[in-house]
Coordinates of C-alpha atoms and ligand atoms in Angstrom, one line a residue:
M1 CA 49.8 5.5 -2.3
I2 CA 48.9 6.1 1.5
T3 CA 51.4 8.3 2.9
G4 CA 49.8 8.8 6.4
K5 CA 50.3 12.5 6.2
N6 CA 47.8 15.1 6.6
Y7 CA 46.4 17.6 3.9
I8 CA 46.8 21.0 5.0
G9 CA 45.1 22.6 2.0
N10 CA 46.6 20.7 -1.0
Q11 CA 49.9 20.2 0.8
L12 CA 50.7 16.7 2.2
S13 CA 52.3 17.4 5.8
A14 CA 53.4 15.3 8.6
K15 CA 55.2 17.6 11.1
G16 CA 54.2 15.7 14.0
D17 CA 55.8 12.6 16.1
K18 CA 52.8 11.0 17.1
V19 CA 52.0 8.1 14.9
F20 CA 49.2 5.3 14.8
T21 CA 47.9 2.7 12.8
T22 CA 44.5 1.6 11.8
F23 CA 43.3 -1.8 12.7
N24 CA 42.1 -4.8 10.5
P25 CA 39.0 -6.4 12.5
L26 CA 38.6 -9.5 10.4
L27 CA 42.4 -10.7 10.5
N28 CA 42.4 -9.1 13.9
K29 CA 45.8 -7.4 13.2
N30 CA 47.2 -3.9 12.5
N31 CA 47.2 -2.5 9.0
D32 CA 50.8 -1.6 7.6
W33 CA 50.1 2.1 7.4
N34 CA 51.7 4.4 9.7
I35 CA 49.3 7.5 10.3
T36 CA 50.7 10.8 11.3
E37 CA 48.6 12.8 14.0
A38 CA 48.4 16.7 13.1
T39 CA 50.3 19.1 15.2
P40 CA 48.5 22.1 16.7
E41 CA 50.7 24.2 14.4
E42 CA 49.0 22.1 11.2
V43 CA 45.4 22.4 12.8
A44 CA 46.1 26.2 12.8
K45 CA 47.6 26.5 9.5
A46 CA 44.5 24.4 7.9
A47 CA 42.1 26.6 9.8
S48 CA 43.5 29.9 8.6
L49 CA 43.9 28.4 5.1
A50 CA 40.1 27.7 5.1
A51 CA 39.3 31.0 6.3
S52 CA 41.3 32.9 3.5
A53 CA 39.7 30.4 1.0
F54 CA 36.2 31.2 2.4
K55 CA 36.6 34.6 0.9
E56 CA 36.8 33.6 -2.7
Y57 CA 35.0 30.2 -2.4
S58 CA 31.8 31.8 -0.7
K59 CA 31.4 33.9 -3.5
F60 CA 31.7 31.2 -6.3
S61 CA 28.6 30.5 -8.6
G62 CA 26.5 27.4 -8.0
K63 CA 27.7 26.1 -11.2
K64 CA 31.3 26.4 -10.3
K65 CA 30.8 24.8 -6.9
A66 CA 28.9 22.0 -8.8
S67 CA 31.9 21.4 -11.2
F68 CA 34.1 20.8 -7.9
L69 CA 31.5 18.3 -6.6
I70 CA 31.2 16.4 -10.0
A71 CA 34.7 16.6 -10.1
I72 CA 35.1 15.1 -6.6
A73 CA 32.9 12.0 -7.5
E74 CA 34.9 11.4 -10.5
E75 CA 38.1 11.4 -8.7
I76 CA 36.8 9.0 -6.2
E77 CA 35.7 6.7 -9.0
N78 CA 39.2 7.0 -10.4
L79 CA 40.5 5.6 -7.2
G80 CA 39.2 2.4 -8.3
D81 CA 38.7 -1.0 -6.4
N82 CA 41.7 0.1 -4.3
L83 CA 39.8 2.3 -2.3
L84 CA 37.4 -0.7 -1.3
E85 CA 40.0 -2.9 -0.6
V86 CA 41.5 -0.2 1.8
Y87 CA 38.0 0.4 3.3
C88 CA 37.5 -3.5 3.9
A89 CA 40.6 -3.6 5.5
E90 CA 39.8 -0.8 7.9
S91 CA 36.5 -1.7 8.6
G92 CA 35.9 -5.3 8.4
L93 CA 32.8 -4.5 6.2
P94 CA 32.4 -6.8 3.0
Q95 CA 33.3 -5.5 -0.6
G96 CA 29.4 -5.5 -1.6
R97 CA 28.7 -3.1 1.6
A98 CA 31.8 -1.0 0.5
N99 CA 30.6 -0.8 -3.4
G100 CA 27.1 0.2 -2.0
E101 CA 28.6 3.1 0.2
R102 CA 30.7 4.3 -2.7
G103 CA 27.9 4.5 -4.9
R104 CA 25.9 6.3 -2.1
T105 CA 28.7 8.6 -1.8
L106 CA 28.8 9.5 -5.3
G107 CA 25.3 9.7 -5.6
Q108 CA 24.9 12.5 -2.7
L109 CA 27.6 14.6 -4.3
R110 CA 26.1 14.6 -7.7
A111 CA 22.5 15.2 -6.0
F112 CA 24.3 18.5 -4.2
A113 CA 25.8 19.5 -7.7
N114 CA 22.2 19.1 -9.4
H115 CA 20.9 21.2 -6.1
L116 CA 23.2 23.9 -7.0
E117 CA 22.7 23.8 -10.5
D118 CA 19.1 24.5 -10.0
G119 CA 19.8 27.4 -7.6
S120 CA 16.6 27.8 -6.0
W121 CA 17.7 26.3 -2.7
V122 CA 19.0 29.7 -1.6
E123 CA 15.2 30.7 -1.0
A124 CA 15.3 34.2 -2.7
T125 CA 12.9 36.4 -1.2
I126 CA 12.5 39.9 -2.7
D127 CA 10.0 42.5 -1.4
T128 CA 10.2 45.5 -3.8
A129 CA 10.1 49.0 -2.5
Q130 CA 6.8 51.3 -2.4
P131 CA 8.3 54.9 -2.4
D132 CA 4.6 56.1 -2.0
R133 CA 3.4 53.9 0.8
Q134 CA 1.9 56.1 3.6
P135 CA 2.7 56.8 6.4
I136 CA 6.1 55.9 5.3
P137 CA 7.9 54.5 2.3
K138 CA 8.5 50.9 2.0
V139 CA 12.3 49.8 1.5
D140 CA 13.7 47.2 -1.0
L141 CA 14.4 44.0 0.8
R142 CA 16.3 40.9 -0.7
K143 CA 17.3 38.0 1.2
M144 CA 19.0 34.6 0.4
N145 CA 20.8 32.0 2.1
V146 CA 24.7 32.4 2.4
A147 CA 27.5 30.4 3.6
L148 CA 28.3 30.4 7.3
G149 CA 32.1 30.0 7.1
P150 CA 34.6 27.1 7.6
V151 CA 33.0 23.9 8.7
V152 CA 34.8 21.2 10.5
V153 CA 33.3 17.5 10.2
F154 CA 33.9 14.9 12.2
G155 CA 33.8 11.7 10.0
A156 CA 31.6 8.6 11.3
S157 CA 33.3 5.2 12.4
N158 CA 30.3 3.2 10.7
F159 CA 30.1 4.8 7.6
P160 CA 33.6 5.5 6.1
L161 CA 32.5 6.8 2.9
A162 CA 29.2 8.1 3.0
F163 CA 29.5 10.0 6.3
S164 CA 33.0 10.6 6.2
T165 CA 35.6 12.6 4.3
A166 CA 33.5 13.3 1.1
G167 CA 30.1 12.2 2.9
G168 CA 26.9 14.0 3.5
D169 CA 28.4 16.6 5.9
A170 CA 31.1 17.5 3.7
A171 CA 29.3 17.8 0.5
A172 CA 26.6 19.7 2.2
A173 CA 29.2 22.3 3.5
L174 CA 31.0 22.4 0.3
A175 CA 27.8 23.1 -1.5
A176 CA 26.6 25.9 0.8
G177 CA 30.0 27.6 0.2
C178 CA 31.9 26.6 3.2
P179 CA 35.4 25.3 3.1
V180 CA 35.9 22.1 4.9
I181 CA 38.4 20.6 7.2
V182 CA 37.7 16.8 8.1
K183 CA 39.0 15.4 11.4
S184 CA 39.5 12.2 10.1
H185 CA 38.3 8.9 12.0
P186 CA 41.1 7.1 13.6
M187 CA 39.5 4.0 12.7
H188 CA 39.7 4.2 8.9
A189 CA 42.3 7.2 8.4
A190 CA 43.8 5.7 5.3
T191 CA 40.7 5.3 3.6
G192 CA 40.3 9.0 4.7
E193 CA 43.5 9.9 3.1
M194 CA 42.6 8.3 -0.2
V195 CA 39.0 10.2 -0.5
A196 CA 41.0 13.3 0.5
S197 CA 43.6 12.9 -2.3
A198 CA 40.3 12.6 -4.8
I199 CA 39.0 16.0 -3.2
V200 CA 42.3 18.0 -3.5
K201 CA 42.8 16.5 -7.1
A202 CA 39.3 17.9 -8.0
A203 CA 39.9 21.3 -6.0
E204 CA 43.0 21.8 -8.3
K205 CA 41.3 20.7 -11.4
T206 CA 38.3 22.9 -11.1
G207 CA 40.4 26.1 -9.9
M208 CA 39.4 26.1 -6.1
P209 CA 41.3 28.1 -3.5
N210 CA 43.8 26.5 -1.8
G211 CA 42.4 25.4 1.9
V212 CA 39.0 24.6 0.5
F213 CA 39.5 21.4 1.9
S214 CA 42.1 19.9 4.4
N215 CA 42.0 16.6 6.2
L216 CA 43.6 16.0 9.5
N217 CA 44.3 12.8 11.4
S218 CA 44.2 12.2 15.2
N219 CA 44.0 9.4 17.5
G220 CA 42.7 11.0 20.5
N221 CA 40.5 14.0 21.1
D222 CA 43.1 16.8 20.9
V223 CA 42.9 17.5 17.2
G224 CA 39.1 17.6 17.4
Q225 CA 38.9 19.9 20.1
Q226 CA 41.8 22.5 18.8
L227 CA 39.8 22.7 15.8
V228 CA 36.2 23.1 17.6
L229 CA 37.9 26.0 19.5
N230 CA 39.7 27.7 16.5
E231 CA 38.1 31.2 15.8
N232 CA 38.2 30.5 12.1
I233 CA 35.7 27.7 12.4
K234 CA 32.0 28.7 12.2
A235 CA 30.2 25.4 12.4
V236 CA 30.8 21.6 13.0
G237 CA 29.2 18.5 11.7
F238 CA 29.5 15.3 13.8
T239 CA 28.1 11.6 13.7
G240 CA 29.1 9.4 16.3
S241 CA 28.7 8.6 20.2
L242 CA 26.4 10.6 22.4
K243 CA 29.5 11.3 24.7
G244 CA 31.5 12.5 21.9
G245 CA 28.9 14.9 20.3
R246 CA 28.0 16.3 23.7
A247 CA 31.4 16.9 24.4
L248 CA 32.1 18.7 21.3
Y249 CA 28.7 20.8 21.8
N250 CA 29.7 21.8 25.1
L251 CA 32.9 22.8 24.1
A252 CA 31.8 25.1 21.2
A253 CA 29.6 26.8 23.8
T254 CA 32.5 27.7 25.8
R255 CA 34.0 29.9 22.8
K256 CA 34.2 33.5 23.0
E257 CA 32.0 33.3 19.8
P258 CA 29.9 30.0 20.2
I259 CA 29.2 28.0 17.1
P260 CA 26.5 25.5 16.1
V261 CA 27.5 21.8 16.4
F262 CA 25.2 19.5 14.4
A263 CA 25.7 16.3 16.1
E264 CA 23.9 13.0 14.8
M265 CA 24.3 10.8 17.9
G266 CA 22.8 7.8 19.6
S267 CA 19.0 6.2 18.8
V268 CA 17.1 3.1 19.8
N269 CA 14.4 3.8 17.1
P270 CA 11.5 2.4 19.1
V271 CA 9.1 0.3 17.0
V272 CA 5.5 -0.4 18.3
L273 CA 3.7 -3.4 17.3
L274 CA -0.2 -3.2 17.4
P275 CA -2.1 -6.3 18.6
K276 CA -4.1 -7.0 15.3
A277 CA -0.9 -7.1 13.4
L278 CA 0.7 -9.2 15.7
E279 CA -2.5 -11.4 15.8
N280 CA -2.3 -12.0 12.0
R281 CA 1.6 -12.1 11.4
A282 CA 3.5 -12.3 14.5
E283 CA 6.0 -14.7 12.6
S284 CA 6.7 -12.7 9.6
I285 CA 7.1 -9.5 11.5
A286 CA 9.7 -11.5 13.5
K287 CA 11.6 -12.8 10.8
T288 CA 11.8 -9.2 9.3
Y289 CA 13.0 -7.8 12.5
A290 CA 15.7 -10.5 13.2
G291 CA 17.1 -9.3 9.8
S292 CA 17.1 -5.6 10.8
I293 CA 18.4 -6.0 14.1
T294 CA 21.7 -7.9 12.8
L295 CA 21.8 -5.9 9.4
G296 CA 25.5 -4.8 9.4
A297 CA 26.3 -6.3 12.9
G298 CA 23.4 -3.6 13.9
Q299 CA 26.1 -0.9 13.4
F300 CA 23.5 1.7 12.1
C301 CA 22.2 4.7 13.8
T302 CA 18.6 3.6 12.7
N303 CA 19.0 -0.1 14.2
P304 CA 15.7 -1.2 16.0
G305 CA 17.0 -1.2 19.6
L306 CA 13.4 -1.2 21.2
I307 CA 10.4 -3.3 20.2
I308 CA 7.4 -2.3 22.6
G309 CA 3.9 -4.1 22.4
V310 CA 1.0 -4.9 24.6
K311 CA 0.9 -8.4 26.4
S312 CA -0.9 -11.0 24.4
E313 CA -0.6 -14.3 22.5
G314 CA 0.2 -12.4 19.6
L315 CA 3.1 -10.8 21.2
T316 CA 4.1 -14.1 22.9
N317 CA 4.3 -15.5 19.4
F318 CA 6.4 -12.8 18.4
T319 CA 8.9 -13.1 20.8
N320 CA 9.3 -16.6 20.6
S321 CA 9.8 -16.5 16.7
L322 CA 12.2 -13.6 17.1
A323 CA 14.3 -15.7 19.5
S324 CA 14.5 -18.6 17.3
D325 CA 15.2 -16.5 14.1
I326 CA 17.8 -14.4 15.6
K327 CA 19.7 -17.6 16.8
E328 CA 19.9 -18.3 12.7
V329 CA 21.8 -15.4 12.0
T330 CA 25.5 -16.0 11.5
P331 CA 27.5 -13.5 13.8
S332 CA 29.4 -10.8 11.8
C333 CA 32.5 -8.8 12.3
M334 CA 32.3 -5.4 13.9
L335 CA 34.2 -2.3 12.7
H336 CA 37.1 -2.4 15.3
P337 CA 37.8 -4.0 18.7
N338 CA 36.7 -0.7 20.5
I339 CA 33.2 -1.0 19.1
A340 CA 33.1 -4.7 19.6
N341 CA 34.4 -4.1 23.5
A342 CA 31.6 -1.2 23.8
Y343 CA 29.0 -3.5 22.5
Y344 CA 29.9 -6.6 24.9
K345 CA 30.0 -4.2 27.6
N346 CA 27.2 -2.5 27.1
K347 CA 25.0 -5.8 26.2
E348 CA 26.3 -7.1 29.6
T349 CA 25.1 -4.0 31.6
A350 CA 21.6 -4.6 29.9
L351 CA 21.4 -8.3 30.7
N352 CA 22.4 -7.8 34.2
Q353 CA 19.5 -5.3 34.9
N354 CA 16.5 -6.5 37.3
G355 CA 13.8 -7.9 35.8
V356 CA 15.2 -8.5 32.3
A357 CA 14.8 -12.2 30.8
V358 CA 16.9 -13.1 27.8
L359 CA 15.0 -14.2 24.8
A360 CA 18.1 -15.3 22.5
E361 CA 21.8 -15.0 23.2
I362 CA 24.3 -16.4 21.0
S363 CA 27.0 -18.0 23.3
E364 CA 29.0 -20.1 20.8
N365 CA 32.6 -19.0 20.2
V366 CA 33.1 -16.5 17.5
P367 CA 36.2 -15.0 16.0
A368 CA 37.6 -11.9 17.8
N369 CA 35.6 -8.8 16.8
F370 CA 32.6 -10.5 15.9
A371 CA 29.3 -9.6 17.8
T372 CA 27.1 -12.3 19.1
Q373 CA 23.4 -11.0 18.8
A374 CA 21.0 -10.8 21.6
V375 CA 17.2 -10.1 22.3
I376 CA 16.2 -9.3 25.8
T377 CA 12.5 -8.7 27.2
V378 CA 11.3 -6.7 30.4
S379 CA 7.6 -5.3 31.4
G380 CA 6.7 -2.0 30.8
A381 CA 6.8 -1.2 34.7
V382 CA 10.4 -2.2 34.8
F383 CA 11.4 -0.1 31.8
L384 CA 9.8 2.9 33.1
K385 CA 11.8 2.6 36.4
N386 CA 15.2 2.0 34.9
P387 CA 16.9 4.7 32.6
T388 CA 19.7 2.2 32.0
L389 CA 17.2 0.2 29.8
H390 CA 16.7 3.3 27.7
H391 CA 20.2 3.5 26.4
E392 CA 21.6 2.4 23.1
V393 CA 23.6 -0.8 22.6
F394 CA 25.3 0.0 19.6
G395 CA 25.2 -3.6 17.7
P396 CA 23.1 -6.5 16.9
F397 CA 20.8 -6.3 20.0
S398 CA 17.3 -5.1 21.1
L399 CA 14.9 -5.0 23.8
V400 CA 11.3 -6.0 23.6
V401 CA 9.3 -4.0 26.3
Q402 CA 6.0 -6.0 27.2
C403 CA 3.3 -3.4 28.4
E404 CA 0.0 -4.4 30.4
D405 CA -2.1 -1.9 28.3
K406 CA -2.3 0.3 26.0
A407 CA -2.1 3.4 28.6
E408 CA 1.3 1.8 29.7
L409 CA 2.3 1.7 26.1
E410 CA 1.7 5.4 25.7
E411 CA 3.6 5.9 28.8
V412 CA 6.6 4.3 27.7
L413 CA 6.5 6.6 24.8
A414 CA 6.0 9.5 26.5
N415 CA 9.2 8.5 28.7
L416 CA 11.6 8.2 25.9
E417 CA 14.2 10.2 25.1
G418 CA 14.3 11.8 21.3
Q419 CA 15.0 9.4 18.5
L420 CA 15.9 9.3 14.9
T421 CA 12.9 7.3 13.9
G422 CA 9.9 5.5 15.3
T423 CA 7.9 2.5 13.4
I424 CA 4.5 1.3 13.8
I425 CA 3.6 -2.0 12.7
S426 CA -0.3 -2.2 12.2
D427 CA -3.0 -4.1 10.3
D428 CA -5.4 -2.2 7.9
N429 CA -7.5 0.2 9.7
E430 CA -5.9 -0.8 13.1
L431 CA -3.9 2.5 13.2
E432 CA -7.2 4.8 13.6
N433 CA -7.5 3.5 17.1
Y434 CA -4.2 4.3 18.2
K435 CA -3.8 7.9 17.3
T436 CA -2.9 9.0 20.5
V437 CA 0.1 6.3 20.6
V438 CA 1.1 7.7 17.1
N439 CA 1.0 11.2 18.7
E440 CA 3.1 10.2 21.6
L441 CA 5.6 8.6 19.0
Q442 CA 5.8 11.5 16.6
N443 CA 6.8 13.9 19.5
K444 CA 10.0 11.8 20.2
V445 CA 11.3 11.1 16.7
G446 CA 12.5 12.6 13.2
R447 CA 10.8 10.3 11.1
I448 CA 7.7 7.9 11.8
I449 CA 7.5 4.5 9.4
F450 CA 4.4 2.4 8.6
N451 CA 4.9 -1.3 8.5
G452 CA 8.6 -1.4 7.8
V453 CA 11.6 -1.5 9.3
P454 CA 14.1 1.6 10.5
T455 CA 17.2 0.4 8.7
G456 CA 17.9 1.8 5.3
V457 CA 17.9 5.7 5.0
E458 CA 16.9 6.7 1.6
V459 CA 18.9 9.7 0.2
C460 CA 16.3 12.3 -1.1
P461 CA 15.0 15.7 -0.6
S462 CA 12.2 14.5 1.5
M463 CA 14.3 12.5 4.1
L464 CA 14.6 13.9 7.4
H465 CA 17.6 12.2 9.2
G466 CA 17.7 13.9 12.7
G467 CA 15.3 14.2 15.4
P468 CA 14.8 15.5 19.1
Y469 CA 17.8 15.5 21.6
P470 CA 19.9 13.3 22.0
A471 CA 19.0 11.9 18.5
S472 CA 20.5 15.0 17.1
T473 CA 21.5 18.5 18.7
D474 CA 19.2 20.5 16.7
S475 CA 16.0 18.7 15.4
R476 CA 15.1 21.6 12.9
F477 CA 17.6 20.0 10.5
T478 CA 18.3 16.8 8.5
A479 CA 21.8 15.2 8.1
V480 CA 20.5 13.3 5.0
G481 CA 19.5 14.7 1.8
V482 CA 19.9 17.9 0.0
D483 CA 18.0 19.8 2.7
S484 CA 21.2 19.2 5.0
I485 CA 22.8 22.2 3.3
K486 CA 20.6 24.5 5.4
R487 CA 22.8 23.7 8.6
F488 CA 25.9 25.7 7.0
V489 CA 24.1 28.8 5.9
R490 CA 22.2 31.9 7.3
P491 CA 19.8 33.9 5.8
F492 CA 21.1 37.6 4.7
S493 CA 19.3 40.5 3.7
F494 CA 20.3 43.5 1.3
Q495 CA 18.4 46.7 1.8
D496 CA 18.1 49.2 -1.2
W497 CA 21.1 47.6 -2.5
P498 CA 22.1 48.8 -6.2
N499 CA 20.8 46.3 -8.7
N500 CA 24.2 45.6 -10.6
L501 CA 26.0 45.0 -7.4
L502 CA 23.4 42.6 -6.1
P503 CA 24.1 38.6 -6.1
E504 CA 22.9 36.9 -9.3
E505 CA 20.2 35.2 -7.4
L506 CA 18.6 38.7 -6.4
K507 CA 19.0 40.7 -9.4
N508 CA 15.7 42.0 -11.0
E509 CA 16.5 40.1 -14.3
N510 CA 16.7 36.8 -12.5
P511 CA 19.5 35.7 -14.6
L512 CA 19.9 32.1 -13.1
G513 CA 16.0 31.8 -13.6
I514 CA 15.7 30.4 -10.3
L515 CA 12.2 30.2 -8.4
R516 CA 12.0 33.1 -5.8
T517 CA 9.2 34.6 -3.7
V518 CA 8.5 38.2 -5.1
N519 CA 6.3 40.1 -3.0
G520 CA 4.8 37.2 -1.4
V521 CA 4.3 35.2 -4.7
K522 CA 6.3 32.2 -6.0
T523 CA 7.7 33.0 -9.5
D524 CA 10.7 32.7 -12.0
K525 CA 9.9 35.7 -13.7
E526 CA 12.1 38.7 -13.8
I527 CA 11.0 42.1 -12.0
Ligands
NAP601 P1 32.8 8.5 19.0 O1 33.8 7.8 20.1 O2 31.8 9.7 19.3 O3 34.0 9.4 17.7 C1 33.4 10.2 16.9 C2 34.6 11.2 16.5 O4 34.6 12.3 17.6 C3 36.2 10.6 16.3 O5 36.7 11.3 15.3 C4 36.6 10.9 17.5 O6 38.0 11.3 17.5 C5 36.0 12.3 18.1 N1 35.5 12.7 19.3 C6 34.9 11.7 20.2 N2 34.8 12.2 21.5 C7 35.7 13.4 21.5 C8 36.0 14.4 22.5 N3 35.5 14.2 23.6 N4 36.7 15.5 21.9 C9 37.0 15.8 20.6 N5 37.0 14.7 19.8 C10 36.0 13.8 20.0 O7 32.4 7.8 18.1 P2 32.9 6.4 17.3 O8 34.5 6.3 17.4 O9 32.2 6.4 15.8 O10 32.1 5.1 17.9 C11 32.1 4.7 19.3 C12 30.9 4.6 19.8 O11 29.9 5.6 19.2 C13 30.3 3.1 19.2 O12 30.4 2.2 20.0 C14 28.9 3.5 19.4 O13 28.3 3.5 20.4 C15 28.8 5.0 19.0 N6 28.2 5.2 17.6 C16 26.8 5.8 17.3 C17 26.6 5.9 16.3 C18 25.3 6.0 15.9 O14 24.8 6.5 14.6 N7 24.4 6.2 16.9 C19 27.3 5.8 14.9 C20 28.7 5.7 15.2 C21 29.0 5.3 16.4 P3 39.0 10.6 18.5 O15 39.1 9.3 18.8 O16 40.4 10.9 17.7 O17 39.1 11.6 19.5

């Protein structure tokens, strides 16, 4: 049952009088659930409960935290298809996507549980004492990663499950030993409450302290800002717009004690088309890209919003094919009227820039909240002069930049902002002549793709989902895969600490059998 209440720790609470509803974009009408926004007192209570829970939770063994994450996955499964129905009613996304995203969410939780059970992720590093060292003795030092403290997670509008309540950020923080307060996304608050109920059940079943998890509703900036400013909060995970992420990042920096804000924001994911590839297979590349640009109504952070090539017959064949292929795609529903309105506004702005030519634009009437896809083109010189054309148009949209030569192509890449991904489409052996292009692209992105599409983010340890600003606020970390846990820990050293009082990970006997670096050598042996 959806109550519309907040979870303050394991208690349902609705003390406020500000109520809002979510929206079904396919039916173009409000959903029936009344969601109550958290009051400042509820925000403060959730934060103080999280601070008390941290003292106990951060000391739990990897095994115990893993049992919690596994129980969360089981409880989400127990919600059954009702969860998918609510997800679809709040997002306009099809059931198949909902099912796939649920699978990904469960997979992420279980991957973190395995990571914790393995235990080596704490990066235990031990340098044993040398009492006889001259001219002064060497102390015994032992370092490992420890939890940062309570973390606030801002769920993403475009991933109601995999990047929201029990999504990647929440799973990573809980795995690290940090209590989590989710600032539920207002577009899918009921889906959020269902998932929150599963987390609370799992916490109670596995003996977690009250306050290890809270879920707060809001439809406006206040609750999120109160959370970021609360002194009990020690880090923030965010997925969404550049405007929102940057505002929260700036706010965190105004605190007496500034805290890290790990924001994953916009990206246009540049794709470079090399001439030989275009000469040999312009049509098939175009077909693949028509699919990638329109996948999920273009509502992916890895959507290919910028395609760059050098003027040639091959590039003209590509643009012609892309124009006709993109027109064949049936428009689909966007997540929310606000997202659809932002799409049409940003698309219009791009279309109205000087020097822009339209390759394809669907002008047919579509149902409310559906996105009509578009592809436009400009010369390299126009693109270089106009920063507006560098901005993300979140939706089924892409801009093709036609450069005069390789030098201009490199200049275009050198003038891009930071991106999540970059892609090179090349023929066999062609890439060898474009090492400087690869280098320019690599400097701008977190992940580089060869002959593929940027959409589709594999969840595995070697994935890097992040990149130089503004793709993310800290390019040293990934938001996807088990390494995302590193955002919510800090390295900590024990000096000359009694063996029996050390954490298990650092004891001489290595009771967990984890891989450690002992006196410079990687080993799982005892000391
Ligand atoms: P958003 O507007 O950035 O909101 C994300 C979350 O942050 C929401 O929970 C929102 O809560 C909160 N928030 C935003 N600005 C805030 C502020 N100044 N202070 C405190 N909290 C703030 O993103 P969205 O709702 O997901 O979508 C809006 C646009 O973001 C889209 O049209 C798209 O352009 C972009 N977007 C990009 C990506 C990507 O991966 N590149 C993904 C999703 C969205 P409240 O609304 O309750 O304040």
